[in-house]
XYZ file of C-alpha atoms in Angstrom:
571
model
C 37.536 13.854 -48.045
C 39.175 13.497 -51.542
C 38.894 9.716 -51.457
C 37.873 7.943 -54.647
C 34.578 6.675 -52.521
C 33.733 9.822 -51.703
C 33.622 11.907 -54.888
C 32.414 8.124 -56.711
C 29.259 9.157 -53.871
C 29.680 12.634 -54.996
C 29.163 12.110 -58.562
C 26.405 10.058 -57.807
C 24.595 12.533 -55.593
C 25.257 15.232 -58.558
C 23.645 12.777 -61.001
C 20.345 11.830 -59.026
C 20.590 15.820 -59.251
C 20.344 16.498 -62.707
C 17.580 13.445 -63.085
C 15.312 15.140 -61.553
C 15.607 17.970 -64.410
C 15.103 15.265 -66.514
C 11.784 14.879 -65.195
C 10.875 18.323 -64.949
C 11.015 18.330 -68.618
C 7.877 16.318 -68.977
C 5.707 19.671 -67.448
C 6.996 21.410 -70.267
C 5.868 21.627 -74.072
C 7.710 19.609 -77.077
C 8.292 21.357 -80.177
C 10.292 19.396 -82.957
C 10.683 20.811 -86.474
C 11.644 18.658 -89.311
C 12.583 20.035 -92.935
C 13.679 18.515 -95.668
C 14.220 18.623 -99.596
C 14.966 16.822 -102.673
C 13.324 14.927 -105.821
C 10.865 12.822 -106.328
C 9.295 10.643 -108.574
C 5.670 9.924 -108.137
C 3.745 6.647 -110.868
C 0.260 6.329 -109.145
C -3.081 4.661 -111.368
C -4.976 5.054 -113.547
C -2.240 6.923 -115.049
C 0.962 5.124 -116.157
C 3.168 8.723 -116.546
C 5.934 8.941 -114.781
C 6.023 12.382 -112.433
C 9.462 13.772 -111.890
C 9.686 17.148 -109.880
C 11.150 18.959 -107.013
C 9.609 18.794 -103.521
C 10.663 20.937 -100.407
C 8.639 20.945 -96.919
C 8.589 21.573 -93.021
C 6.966 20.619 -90.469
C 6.536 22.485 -86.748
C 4.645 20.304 -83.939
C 3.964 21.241 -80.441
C 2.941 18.333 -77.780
C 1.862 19.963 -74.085
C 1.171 17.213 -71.611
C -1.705 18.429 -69.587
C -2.603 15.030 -67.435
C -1.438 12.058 -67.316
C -2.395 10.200 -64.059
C 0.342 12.671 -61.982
C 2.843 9.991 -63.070
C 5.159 12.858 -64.342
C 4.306 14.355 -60.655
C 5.244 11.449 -59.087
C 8.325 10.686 -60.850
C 9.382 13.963 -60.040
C 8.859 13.304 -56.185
C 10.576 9.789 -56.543
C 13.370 11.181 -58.349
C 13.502 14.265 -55.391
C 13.819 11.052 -51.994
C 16.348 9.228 -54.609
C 18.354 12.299 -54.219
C 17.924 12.733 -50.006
C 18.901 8.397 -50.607
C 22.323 9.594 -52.641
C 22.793 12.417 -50.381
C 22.573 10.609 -47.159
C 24.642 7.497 -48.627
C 27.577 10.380 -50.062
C 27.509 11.658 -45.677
C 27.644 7.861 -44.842
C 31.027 7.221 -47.012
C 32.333 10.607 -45.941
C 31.658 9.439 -42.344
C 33.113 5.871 -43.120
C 35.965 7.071 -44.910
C 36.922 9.761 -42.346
C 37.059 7.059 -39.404
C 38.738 4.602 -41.596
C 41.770 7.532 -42.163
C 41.344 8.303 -38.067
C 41.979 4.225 -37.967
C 44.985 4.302 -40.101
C 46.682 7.404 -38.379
C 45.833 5.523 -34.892
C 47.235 2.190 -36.009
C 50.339 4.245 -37.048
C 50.731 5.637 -33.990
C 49.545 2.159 -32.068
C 52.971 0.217 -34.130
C 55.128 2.676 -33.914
C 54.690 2.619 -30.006
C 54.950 -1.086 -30.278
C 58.467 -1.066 -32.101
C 59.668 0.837 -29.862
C 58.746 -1.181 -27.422
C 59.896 -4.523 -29.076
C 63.062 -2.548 -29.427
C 63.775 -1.690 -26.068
C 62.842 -5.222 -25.080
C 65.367 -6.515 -27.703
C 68.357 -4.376 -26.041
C 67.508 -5.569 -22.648
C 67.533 -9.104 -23.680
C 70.778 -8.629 -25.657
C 72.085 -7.012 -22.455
C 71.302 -10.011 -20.510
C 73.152 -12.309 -23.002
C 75.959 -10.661 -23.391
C 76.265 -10.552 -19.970
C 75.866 -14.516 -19.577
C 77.851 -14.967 -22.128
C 81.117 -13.148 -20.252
C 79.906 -15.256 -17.313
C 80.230 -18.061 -19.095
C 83.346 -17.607 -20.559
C 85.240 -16.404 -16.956
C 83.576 -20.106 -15.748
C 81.158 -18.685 -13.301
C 77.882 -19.224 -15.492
C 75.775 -21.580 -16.524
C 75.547 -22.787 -20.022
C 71.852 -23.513 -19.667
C 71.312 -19.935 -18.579
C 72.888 -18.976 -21.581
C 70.655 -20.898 -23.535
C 67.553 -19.959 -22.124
C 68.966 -16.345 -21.927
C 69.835 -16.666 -26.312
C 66.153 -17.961 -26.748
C 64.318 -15.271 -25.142
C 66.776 -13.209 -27.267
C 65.942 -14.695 -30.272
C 62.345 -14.134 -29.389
C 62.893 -10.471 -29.109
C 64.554 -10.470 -32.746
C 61.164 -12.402 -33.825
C 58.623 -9.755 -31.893
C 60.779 -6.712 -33.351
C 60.865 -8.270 -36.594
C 57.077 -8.717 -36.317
C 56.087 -5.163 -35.368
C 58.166 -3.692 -38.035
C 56.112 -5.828 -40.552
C 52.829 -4.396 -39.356
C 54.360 -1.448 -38.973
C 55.017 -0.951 -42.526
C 51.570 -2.602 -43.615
C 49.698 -0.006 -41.608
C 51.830 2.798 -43.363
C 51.127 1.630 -46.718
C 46.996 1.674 -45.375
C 47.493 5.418 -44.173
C 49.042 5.949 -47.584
C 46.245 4.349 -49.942
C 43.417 6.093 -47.385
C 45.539 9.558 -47.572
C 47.823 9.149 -50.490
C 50.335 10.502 -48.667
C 52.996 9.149 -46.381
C 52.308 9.746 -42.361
C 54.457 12.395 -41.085
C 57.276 11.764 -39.149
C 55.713 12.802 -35.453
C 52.503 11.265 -35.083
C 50.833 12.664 -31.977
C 48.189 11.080 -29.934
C 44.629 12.537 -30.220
C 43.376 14.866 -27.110
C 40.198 15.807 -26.082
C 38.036 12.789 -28.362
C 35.551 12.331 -25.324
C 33.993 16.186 -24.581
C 31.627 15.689 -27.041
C 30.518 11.884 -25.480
C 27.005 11.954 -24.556
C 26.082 10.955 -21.094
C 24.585 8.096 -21.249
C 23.843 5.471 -24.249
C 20.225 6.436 -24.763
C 21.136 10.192 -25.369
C 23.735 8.259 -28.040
C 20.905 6.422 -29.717
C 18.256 9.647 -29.985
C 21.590 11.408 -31.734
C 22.099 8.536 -33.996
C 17.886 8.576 -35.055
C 18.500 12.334 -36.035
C 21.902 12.452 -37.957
C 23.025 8.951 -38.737
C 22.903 8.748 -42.687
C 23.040 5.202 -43.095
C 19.623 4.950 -41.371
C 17.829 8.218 -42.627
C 18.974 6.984 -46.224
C 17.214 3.788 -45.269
C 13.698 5.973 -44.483
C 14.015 7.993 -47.410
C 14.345 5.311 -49.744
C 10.729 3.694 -48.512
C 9.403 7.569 -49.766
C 10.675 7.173 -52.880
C 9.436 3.533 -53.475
C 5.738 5.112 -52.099
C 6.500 7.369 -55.034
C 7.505 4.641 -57.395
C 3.983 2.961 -56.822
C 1.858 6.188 -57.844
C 3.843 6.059 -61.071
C 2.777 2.753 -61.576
C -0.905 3.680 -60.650
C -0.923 6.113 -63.233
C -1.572 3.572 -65.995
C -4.889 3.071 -64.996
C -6.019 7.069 -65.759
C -6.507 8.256 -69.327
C -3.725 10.819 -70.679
C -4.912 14.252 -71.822
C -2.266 16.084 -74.561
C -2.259 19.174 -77.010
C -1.301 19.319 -79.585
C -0.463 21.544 -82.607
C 1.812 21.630 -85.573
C 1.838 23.598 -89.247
C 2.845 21.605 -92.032
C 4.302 23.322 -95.333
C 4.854 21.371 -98.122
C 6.251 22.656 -101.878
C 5.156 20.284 -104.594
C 3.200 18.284 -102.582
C 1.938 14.350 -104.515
C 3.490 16.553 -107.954
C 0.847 19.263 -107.740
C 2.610 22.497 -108.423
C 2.524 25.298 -105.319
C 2.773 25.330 -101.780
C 0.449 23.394 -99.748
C -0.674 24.408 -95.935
C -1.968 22.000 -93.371
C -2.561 23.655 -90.213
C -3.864 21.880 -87.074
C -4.458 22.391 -83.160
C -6.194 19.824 -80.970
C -6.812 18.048 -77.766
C -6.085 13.873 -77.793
C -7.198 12.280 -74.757
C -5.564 8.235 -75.084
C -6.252 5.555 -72.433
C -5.656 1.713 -72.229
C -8.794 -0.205 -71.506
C -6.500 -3.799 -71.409
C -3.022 -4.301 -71.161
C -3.166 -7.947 -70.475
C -2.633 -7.790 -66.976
C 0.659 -5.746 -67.081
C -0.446 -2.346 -65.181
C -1.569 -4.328 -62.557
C 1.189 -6.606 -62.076
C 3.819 -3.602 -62.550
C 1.989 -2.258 -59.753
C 2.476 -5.418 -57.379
C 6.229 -5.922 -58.292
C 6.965 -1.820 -56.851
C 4.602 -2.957 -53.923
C 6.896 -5.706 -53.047
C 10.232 -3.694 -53.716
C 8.673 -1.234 -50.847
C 8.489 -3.816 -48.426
C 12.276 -4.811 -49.253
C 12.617 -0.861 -48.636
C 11.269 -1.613 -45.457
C 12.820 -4.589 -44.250
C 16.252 -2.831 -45.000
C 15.360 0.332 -42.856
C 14.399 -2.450 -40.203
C 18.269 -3.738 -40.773
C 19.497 -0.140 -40.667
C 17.952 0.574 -37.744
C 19.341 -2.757 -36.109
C 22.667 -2.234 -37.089
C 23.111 0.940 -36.848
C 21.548 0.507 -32.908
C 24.013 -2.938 -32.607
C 27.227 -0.622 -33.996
C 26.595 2.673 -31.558
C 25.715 0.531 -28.717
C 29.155 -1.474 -28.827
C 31.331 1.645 -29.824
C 30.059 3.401 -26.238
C 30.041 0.527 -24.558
C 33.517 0.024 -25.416
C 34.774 3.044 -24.508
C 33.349 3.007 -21.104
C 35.512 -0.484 -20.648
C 38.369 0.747 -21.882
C 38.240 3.630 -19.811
C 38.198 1.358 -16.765
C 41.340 -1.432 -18.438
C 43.748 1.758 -19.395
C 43.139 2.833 -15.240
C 44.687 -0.538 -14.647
C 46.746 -1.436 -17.347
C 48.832 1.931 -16.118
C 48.807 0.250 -12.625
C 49.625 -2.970 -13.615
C 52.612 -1.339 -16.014
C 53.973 0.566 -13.198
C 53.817 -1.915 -10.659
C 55.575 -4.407 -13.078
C 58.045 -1.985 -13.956
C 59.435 -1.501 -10.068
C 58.973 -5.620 -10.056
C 61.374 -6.214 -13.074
C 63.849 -3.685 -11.390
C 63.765 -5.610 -8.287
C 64.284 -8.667 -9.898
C 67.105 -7.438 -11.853
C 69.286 -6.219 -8.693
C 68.533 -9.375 -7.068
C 69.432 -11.195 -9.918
C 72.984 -9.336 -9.932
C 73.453 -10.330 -5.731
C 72.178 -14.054 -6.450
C 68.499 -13.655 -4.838
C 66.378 -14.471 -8.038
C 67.222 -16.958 -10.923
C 67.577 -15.770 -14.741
C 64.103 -17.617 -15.367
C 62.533 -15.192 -12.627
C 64.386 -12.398 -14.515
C 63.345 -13.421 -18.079
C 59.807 -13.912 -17.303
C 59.567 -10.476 -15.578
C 60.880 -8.855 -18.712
C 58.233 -10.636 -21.122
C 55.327 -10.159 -18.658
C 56.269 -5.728 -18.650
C 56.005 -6.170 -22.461
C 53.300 -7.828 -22.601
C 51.584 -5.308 -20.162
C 52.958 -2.244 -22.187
C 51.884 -3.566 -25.385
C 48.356 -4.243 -23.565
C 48.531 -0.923 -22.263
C 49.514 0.904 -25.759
C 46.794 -1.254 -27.727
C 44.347 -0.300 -25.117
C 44.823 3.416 -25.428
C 44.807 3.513 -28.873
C 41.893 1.339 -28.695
C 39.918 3.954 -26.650
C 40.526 6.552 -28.960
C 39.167 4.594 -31.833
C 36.111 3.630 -29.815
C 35.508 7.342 -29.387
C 35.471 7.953 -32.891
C 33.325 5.127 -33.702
C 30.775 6.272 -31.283
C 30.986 9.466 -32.639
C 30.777 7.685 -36.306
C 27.744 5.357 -35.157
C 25.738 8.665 -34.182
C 26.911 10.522 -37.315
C 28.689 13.604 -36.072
C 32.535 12.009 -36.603
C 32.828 14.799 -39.456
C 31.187 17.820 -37.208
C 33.700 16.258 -34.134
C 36.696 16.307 -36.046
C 35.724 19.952 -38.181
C 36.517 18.203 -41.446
C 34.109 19.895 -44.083
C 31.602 17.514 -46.180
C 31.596 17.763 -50.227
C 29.625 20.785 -51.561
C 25.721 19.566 -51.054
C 22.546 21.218 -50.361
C 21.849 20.033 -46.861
C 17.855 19.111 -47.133
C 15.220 21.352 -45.892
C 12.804 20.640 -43.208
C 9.791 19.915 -45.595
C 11.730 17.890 -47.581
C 12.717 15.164 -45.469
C 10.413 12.175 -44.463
C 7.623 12.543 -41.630
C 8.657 9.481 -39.708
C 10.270 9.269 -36.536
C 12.484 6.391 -36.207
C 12.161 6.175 -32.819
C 8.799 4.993 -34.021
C 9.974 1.024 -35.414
C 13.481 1.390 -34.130
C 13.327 1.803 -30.154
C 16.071 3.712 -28.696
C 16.443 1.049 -25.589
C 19.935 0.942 -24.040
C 21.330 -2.705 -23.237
C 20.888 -3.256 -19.668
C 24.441 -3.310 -18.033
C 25.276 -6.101 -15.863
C 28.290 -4.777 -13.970
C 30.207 -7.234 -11.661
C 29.814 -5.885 -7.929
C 33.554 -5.341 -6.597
C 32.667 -5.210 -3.233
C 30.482 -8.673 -3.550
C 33.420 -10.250 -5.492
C 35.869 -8.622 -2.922
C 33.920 -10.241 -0.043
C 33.894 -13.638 -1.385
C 37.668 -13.332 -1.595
C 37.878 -12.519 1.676
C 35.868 -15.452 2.849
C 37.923 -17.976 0.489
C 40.909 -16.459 2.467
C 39.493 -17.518 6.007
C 38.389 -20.559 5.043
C 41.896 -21.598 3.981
C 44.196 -23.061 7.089
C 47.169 -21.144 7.394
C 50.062 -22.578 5.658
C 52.601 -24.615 8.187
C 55.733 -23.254 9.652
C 58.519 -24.291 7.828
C 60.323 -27.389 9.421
C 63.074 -25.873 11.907
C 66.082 -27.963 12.354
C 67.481 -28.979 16.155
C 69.890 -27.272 17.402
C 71.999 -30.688 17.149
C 71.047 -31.402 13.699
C 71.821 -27.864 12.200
C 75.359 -27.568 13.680
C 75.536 -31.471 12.127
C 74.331 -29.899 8.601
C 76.446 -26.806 9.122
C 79.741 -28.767 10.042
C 79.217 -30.855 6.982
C 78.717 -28.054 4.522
C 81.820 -26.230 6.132
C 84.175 -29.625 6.044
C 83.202 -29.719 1.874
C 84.292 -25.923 1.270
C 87.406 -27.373 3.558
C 88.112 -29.950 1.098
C 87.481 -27.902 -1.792
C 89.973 -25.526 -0.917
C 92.752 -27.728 0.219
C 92.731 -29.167 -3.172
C 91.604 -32.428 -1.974
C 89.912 -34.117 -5.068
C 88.916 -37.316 -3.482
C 87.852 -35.861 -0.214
C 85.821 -33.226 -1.760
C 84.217 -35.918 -4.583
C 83.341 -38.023 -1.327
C 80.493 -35.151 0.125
C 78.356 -35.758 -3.081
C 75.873 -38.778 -3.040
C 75.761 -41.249 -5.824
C 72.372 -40.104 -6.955
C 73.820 -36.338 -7.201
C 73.183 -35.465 -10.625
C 75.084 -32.320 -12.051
C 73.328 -28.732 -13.517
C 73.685 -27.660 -16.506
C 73.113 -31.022 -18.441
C 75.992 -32.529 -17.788
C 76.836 -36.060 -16.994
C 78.349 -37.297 -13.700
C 81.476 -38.338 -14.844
C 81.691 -34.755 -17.182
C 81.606 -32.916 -14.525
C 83.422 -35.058 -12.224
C 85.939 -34.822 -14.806
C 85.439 -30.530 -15.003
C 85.895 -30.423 -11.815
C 89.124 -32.223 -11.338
C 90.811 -30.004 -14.219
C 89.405 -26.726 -12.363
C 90.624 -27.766 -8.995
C 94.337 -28.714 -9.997
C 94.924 -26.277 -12.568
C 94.482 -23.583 -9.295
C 97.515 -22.252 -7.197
C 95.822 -20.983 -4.340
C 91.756 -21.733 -3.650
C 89.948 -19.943 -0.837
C 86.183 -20.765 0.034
C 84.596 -18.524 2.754
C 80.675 -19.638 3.310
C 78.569 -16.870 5.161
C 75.281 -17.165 6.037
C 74.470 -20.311 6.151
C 70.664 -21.076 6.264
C 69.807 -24.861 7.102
C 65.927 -26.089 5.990
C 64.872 -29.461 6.803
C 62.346 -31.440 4.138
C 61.645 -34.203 5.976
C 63.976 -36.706 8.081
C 66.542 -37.713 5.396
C 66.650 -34.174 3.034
C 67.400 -31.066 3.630
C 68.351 -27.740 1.950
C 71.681 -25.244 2.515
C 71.745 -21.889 1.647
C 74.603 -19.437 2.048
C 76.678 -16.582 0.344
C 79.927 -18.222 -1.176
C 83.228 -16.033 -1.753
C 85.663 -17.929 -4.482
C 89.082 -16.268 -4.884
C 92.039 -17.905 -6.566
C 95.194 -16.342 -7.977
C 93.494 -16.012 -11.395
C 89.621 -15.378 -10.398
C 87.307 -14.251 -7.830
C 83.552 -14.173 -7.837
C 80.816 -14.598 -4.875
C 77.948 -16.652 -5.299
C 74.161 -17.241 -3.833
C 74.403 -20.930 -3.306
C 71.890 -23.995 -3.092
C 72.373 -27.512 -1.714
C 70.187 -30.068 -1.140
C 71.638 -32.930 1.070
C 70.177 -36.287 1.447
C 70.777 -38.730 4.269
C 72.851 -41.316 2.481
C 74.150 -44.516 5.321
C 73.579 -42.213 8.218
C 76.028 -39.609 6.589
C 74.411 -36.398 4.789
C 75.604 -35.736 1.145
C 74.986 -33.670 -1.435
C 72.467 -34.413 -3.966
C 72.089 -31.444 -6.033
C 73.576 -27.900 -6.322
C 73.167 -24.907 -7.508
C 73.996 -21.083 -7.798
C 73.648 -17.527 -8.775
C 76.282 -15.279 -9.540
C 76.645 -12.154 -7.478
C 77.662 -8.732 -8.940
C 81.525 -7.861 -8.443
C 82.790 -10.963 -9.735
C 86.496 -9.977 -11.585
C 88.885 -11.883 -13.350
């Protein structure tokens, strides 16, 4: 608790201090002396001669205040609730600062987390291009894979990029809060709720006994009480005594020492001031009402802050339960994905997606944790016990005695009434889903093919793989439609073009198609689906393969096509 705001409240608690010394003084008796020496030259009618001599005196005066309308009373008391106002607002920067330290050191922890994070996301996606790219390169992958595959890369780059930046802003915080760097292992907080109360009420009757932001708030409305009785003390007369002994050498030219001795009692008081006393009086009247409309704010902020801070914690409670489902669930998704990405089941978009929605969840799952550790601490803040919960020890202060502090209860203009909670029912919702669900009709069958018409699709998609691997260009060019429009972005006659190249640069081609799935779409499209083996003298790679035919002049053709590369695939 060395932070500049905190010793700036210090000092200022230490000065209110030593004011009310000042005060003090004016119970106790003034004595001034005042000597002096020197010539003098003293012309005075009816005598024009001019008097030259040597004068010497001193003078000793006592003043004793013995009433003066108790405003030296009362100024004392004012001065005595403007220190309980300093002392409560030094506890409410000790408790600020503190939580804004705990914030820093949890935000450290929160982006370090989250680079890690953005760094294991980077190396898968940099896995995941790299191995595209030698896909690419052997022939068997897509250039728009690779594509999509380099801009979710690039994406990664950004996000790591990103979290390093806030990483290092947060740092620099801890380091202006603590003026110190973090240390290298920053461990997670344990243990931040046993000191929760149960329930939000027992939160708020904490927060009317030890908050300082709100007790400063009361005892500044006793000191402005205080401030007024000053004020009143214009209208009483003011009783003094008064003595002093006056010694004078030479005194008006007369040779010796003259004495003047004298000890009385003045009594003073203003009969008309013009209106001033009285309109002094109504300007500290007003400035206690502004006392009291800011305890009223106090009260309703202070209320507004605790009453989020638990509330918060109870909800993130309940979202870190399923953010830990909803990472581990993800997690065994992605990995599914990925193997059935490497045997052709799953497309790189599936993949990619998968990869971004786990990051998303972990970071959602790290920012929640973190977050529920911070709400702890501000409900622990918002009652004013953060510095008793964390054992941190307060600036050396007189804590105020009993008889000291104010008589009222806030409970008194600040109610300590919990928001009503308006929890969703799970079970209702649950039920509702359930009816949805039975009110749906159950999705149709997929269309099966006849027994005629799949051996017709199947004979077709066998007599292509034929063609293909006889090296027969123009017979295997004739299975495609003239609406068949190539993947990857390429034009018909580019790949037409591709295609002849790849087909008579090869020695030896052999196309085995197994499992062969045949889906009907209606009477003139359907789909093919099957496991394709390449091998040629130079390459060999299996494939999870797509094509849609169309009926094109009573003759099925294919219209588009495409495919997944299977793990094994050598060169």
């Amino acid at each position: 608790l060395n932070s500049p705001e905190v010793t700036s409240k210090w000092h200022n608690y230490k000065a209110a201090e030593e004011e009310i010394g000042v005060a003090r003084g004016g119970f106790l008796p003034r004595v001034d002396l005042t000597a002096g020496g020197g010539r003098e030259t003293l012309q005075q009618p009816p005598l024009r001669d001019r008097n030259d001599y040597s004068r010497s005196s001193y003078l000793l005066s006592l003043n004793q205040m013995l009433f003066d309308g108790f405003a030296t009373h009362n100024e004392v008391r004012r001065l005595d609730k403007a220190r309980l106002v300093r002392y409560y607002e030094l506890l409410d920067a000790s408790e600020n600062v503190a939580l804004e330290a705990a914030r820093a050191y949890l935000d450290v922890l929160r982006y370090r987390f989250l680079v890690n994070l953005a760094e294991d996301n980077y190396v898968q996606h940099k896995a995941t291009h790299e191995q595209l790219i030698r896909r690419t390169q052997s022939g068997v992958g897509r250039r728009v894979d690779l594509e999509q595959a380099g801009s979710r890369l690039a994406l990664a780059e950004i996000n790591l990029t990103t979290e390093t930046a806030n990483l290092h802003d947060v740092t620099a915080r801890y380091q202006r809060l603590i003026n110190s760097q973090p240390p290298g292992t920053v461990l997670p907080p344990s243990q931040l709720g046993n000191q929760l109360p149960a329930s939000q009420k027992a939160a708020l009757d904490t927060l009317y006994q030890k908050n300082p932001a709100l007790l400063a708030a009361v005892e500044n409305i006793e000191a402005a009480e205080r401030d007024i009785d000053v004020r009143r003390a214009a209208y009483s007369p003011k009783l003094d005594f008064r003595a002093r002994t006056d010694n004078t050498n030479n005194y008006l030219g007369v040779d010796g020492q003259r004495n003047y001795n004298v000890a009385e009692l003045v009594v003073s008081w203003n009969i008309f001031n013009g209106g001033s006393d009285r309109a002094r009086e109504k300007q500290y009247i007003e400035r206690k009402h502004l006392a009291v409309d800011l305890r009223e704010k106090a009260c309703r902020d202070t209320r507004q802050t605790l009453a989020i801070a638990y509330n918060d914690v109870q909800r993130l409670k309940e979202q870190s339960t399923y953010l830990a489902t909803q990472v581990s669930l993800l997690e065994k998704t992605r990995d599914a994905y990925r193997d059935q990405f490497n045997v052709g089941q799953r497309t790189l978009l599936d993949l990619l997606d998968t990869e971004n929605e786990l990051l998303s969840a972990r970071r959602n799952a790290v920012n929640a944790d973190t977050d529920l550790s911070l709400a702890y601490l501000r409900t622990y803040a918002g009652m004013g016990t953060l510095l008793e919960v964390l054992g941190l020890q307060k600036l050396d202060a007189r804590d105020p005695a009993a008889n000291e502090l104010a008589g009222s209860d806030a409970r008194q203009f600040c109610p300590a009434e919990a928001i009503t909670q308006v929890a969703s029912n799970r079970e209702t919702l649950n039920a509702r889903a359930m009816a949805q669900l039975d009110s749906k009709p159950a999705l149709p069958a997929a269309a099966v093919p006849p027994a005629s018409l799949d051996g017709e699709l199947q004979a077709q998609v066998n007599a292509w793989a034929a063609a293909w691997a006889a090296k027969n260009y123009n017979d295997y060019l004739a299975f495609y439609a003239p609406s068949f429009t190539p993947d990857g972005g390429l034009s018909r006659e580019d790949w037409a073009q591709l295609r002849r190249s790849r087909i008579a640069t090869r020695d030896n081609i052999g196309v085995e198609l197994h499992d062969i799935k045949i889906r009907l779409d209606g009477p003139d499209r359907a789909f093919a689906e099957f496991r394709q083996v390449y091998q040629s003298n130079q390459y060999k790679d299996t494939t999870q393969k797509s094509l849609e035919l169309i009926k094109v002049g009573g003759k099925w053709l294919i219209n588009r096509e495409s495919s997944v590369p299977c793990t094994g695939n050598t060169v």
